mmCIF file of C-alpha atoms in Angstrom:
data_model
loop_
_atom_site.group_PDB
_atom_site.id
_atom_site.type_symbol
_atom_site.label_atom_id
_atom_site.label_comp_id
_atom_site.label_asym_id
_atom_site.label_seq_id
_atom_site.Cartn_x
_atom_site.Cartn_y
_atom_site.Cartn_z
ATOM 1 C CA ASN A 14 16.964 11.969 4.245
ATOM 2 C CA ILE A 15 14.749 14.878 5.279
ATOM 3 C CA SER A 16 14.659 15.739 8.974
ATOM 4 C CA HIS A 17 11.411 15.438 10.891
ATOM 5 C CA ARG A 18 11.503 19.151 11.675
ATOM 6 C CA ARG A 19 11.800 20.067 7.991
ATOM 7 C CA LEU A 20 9.119 17.538 7.112
ATOM 8 C CA ARG A 21 6.645 19.278 9.446
ATOM 9 C CA GLU A 22 7.304 22.534 7.586
ATOM 10 C CA LEU A 23 6.226 21.115 4.206
ATOM 11 C CA PRO A 24 2.783 21.844 2.755
ATOM 12 C CA PRO A 25 0.164 19.100 3.179
ATOM 13 C CA THR A 26 0.342 18.125 -0.507
ATOM 14 C CA ASP A 27 4.063 17.393 -0.222
ATOM 15 C CA ILE A 28 3.591 15.467 3.021
ATOM 16 C CA ALA A 29 0.879 13.392 1.322
ATOM 17 C CA ASP A 30 3.211 12.621 -1.590
ATOM 18 C CA ILE A 31 5.965 11.505 0.764
ATOM 19 C CA MET A 32 3.594 9.410 2.862
ATOM 20 C CA SER A 33 2.299 7.651 -0.250
ATOM 21 C CA GLN A 34 5.837 6.532 -1.092
ATOM 22 C CA LEU A 35 6.436 4.957 2.319
ATOM 23 C CA ARG A 36 5.635 1.457 3.480
ATOM 24 C CA PRO A 37 2.747 1.262 5.976
ATOM 25 C CA VAL A 38 5.092 0.666 8.917
ATOM 26 C CA GLU A 39 7.105 3.765 7.954
ATOM 27 C CA ARG A 40 3.917 5.846 7.669
ATOM 28 C CA GLU A 41 2.841 4.717 11.103
ATOM 29 C CA GLU A 42 6.188 5.774 12.563
ATOM 30 C CA LEU A 43 6.112 9.120 10.791
ATOM 31 C CA LEU A 44 2.575 9.924 11.961
ATOM 32 C CA GLN A 45 3.791 10.411 15.508
ATOM 33 C CA TYR A 46 5.741 13.507 14.428
ATOM 34 C CA PHE A 47 2.680 15.377 13.155
ATOM 35 C CA ASP A 48 0.012 17.102 15.191
ATOM 36 C CA ASP A 49 -3.642 16.330 14.535
ATOM 37 C CA ALA A 50 -4.213 19.510 12.516
ATOM 38 C CA THR A 51 -1.386 18.671 10.112
ATOM 39 C CA VAL A 52 -2.677 15.132 9.620
ATOM 40 C CA ALA A 53 -6.203 16.489 9.067
ATOM 41 C CA ASP A 54 -4.866 18.877 6.408
ATOM 42 C CA THR A 55 -2.788 16.145 4.760
ATOM 43 C CA LEU A 56 -5.277 13.263 4.582
ATOM 44 C CA PRO A 57 -7.478 14.788 1.840
ATOM 45 C CA HIS A 58 -4.425 14.945 -0.438
ATOM 46 C CA MET A 59 -3.695 11.212 -0.139
ATOM 47 C CA GLU A 60 -4.965 8.428 -2.359
ATOM 48 C CA GLU A 61 -7.969 6.699 -0.761
ATOM 49 C CA ASP A 62 -6.088 3.459 -0.073
ATOM 50 C CA VAL A 63 -3.262 5.353 1.640
ATOM 51 C CA GLN A 64 -5.813 7.397 3.611
ATOM 52 C CA ALA A 65 -7.414 4.204 4.861
ATOM 53 C CA GLU A 66 -4.075 2.705 5.892
ATOM 54 C CA VAL A 67 -3.081 5.881 7.720
ATOM 55 C CA VAL A 68 -6.377 6.105 9.607
ATOM 56 C CA MET A 69 -6.287 2.405 10.500
ATOM 57 C CA ALA A 70 -2.770 2.828 11.914
ATOM 58 C CA MET A 71 -3.975 5.483 14.375
ATOM 59 C CA SER A 72 -5.532 4.900 17.734
ATOM 60 C CA PRO A 73 -9.331 5.188 17.582
ATOM 61 C CA ASP A 74 -9.212 8.323 19.751
ATOM 62 C CA ARG A 75 -6.699 10.075 17.514
ATOM 63 C CA ALA A 76 -8.538 9.064 14.355
ATOM 64 C CA SER A 77 -11.766 10.450 15.813
ATOM 65 C CA ASP A 78 -10.087 13.730 16.814
ATOM 66 C CA ILE A 79 -8.618 14.140 13.327
ATOM 67 C CA MET A 80 -11.904 13.349 11.584
ATOM 68 C CA GLU A 81 -13.605 16.029 13.674
ATOM 69 C CA ILE A 82 -11.232 18.751 12.488
ATOM 70 C CA MET A 83 -10.995 17.646 8.840
ATOM 71 C CA PRO A 84 -12.795 19.816 6.339
ATOM 72 C CA PRO A 85 -16.063 18.288 5.049
#
């Protein structure tokens, strides 16, 4: 099992791949280990259904902050 520290060092595409393999409850738990910028970089690399689940699992404030820093 990969450590959270090593996970944060992965490129966004790899994080997206890992997140897509997790159950929603596991994704929600893992999200707390990433800063907003990392999540913003990772979301575009996720399948749309996984993106939606990830965003819905966040607090509205965090989701808004991440959407503001995501590339258009």
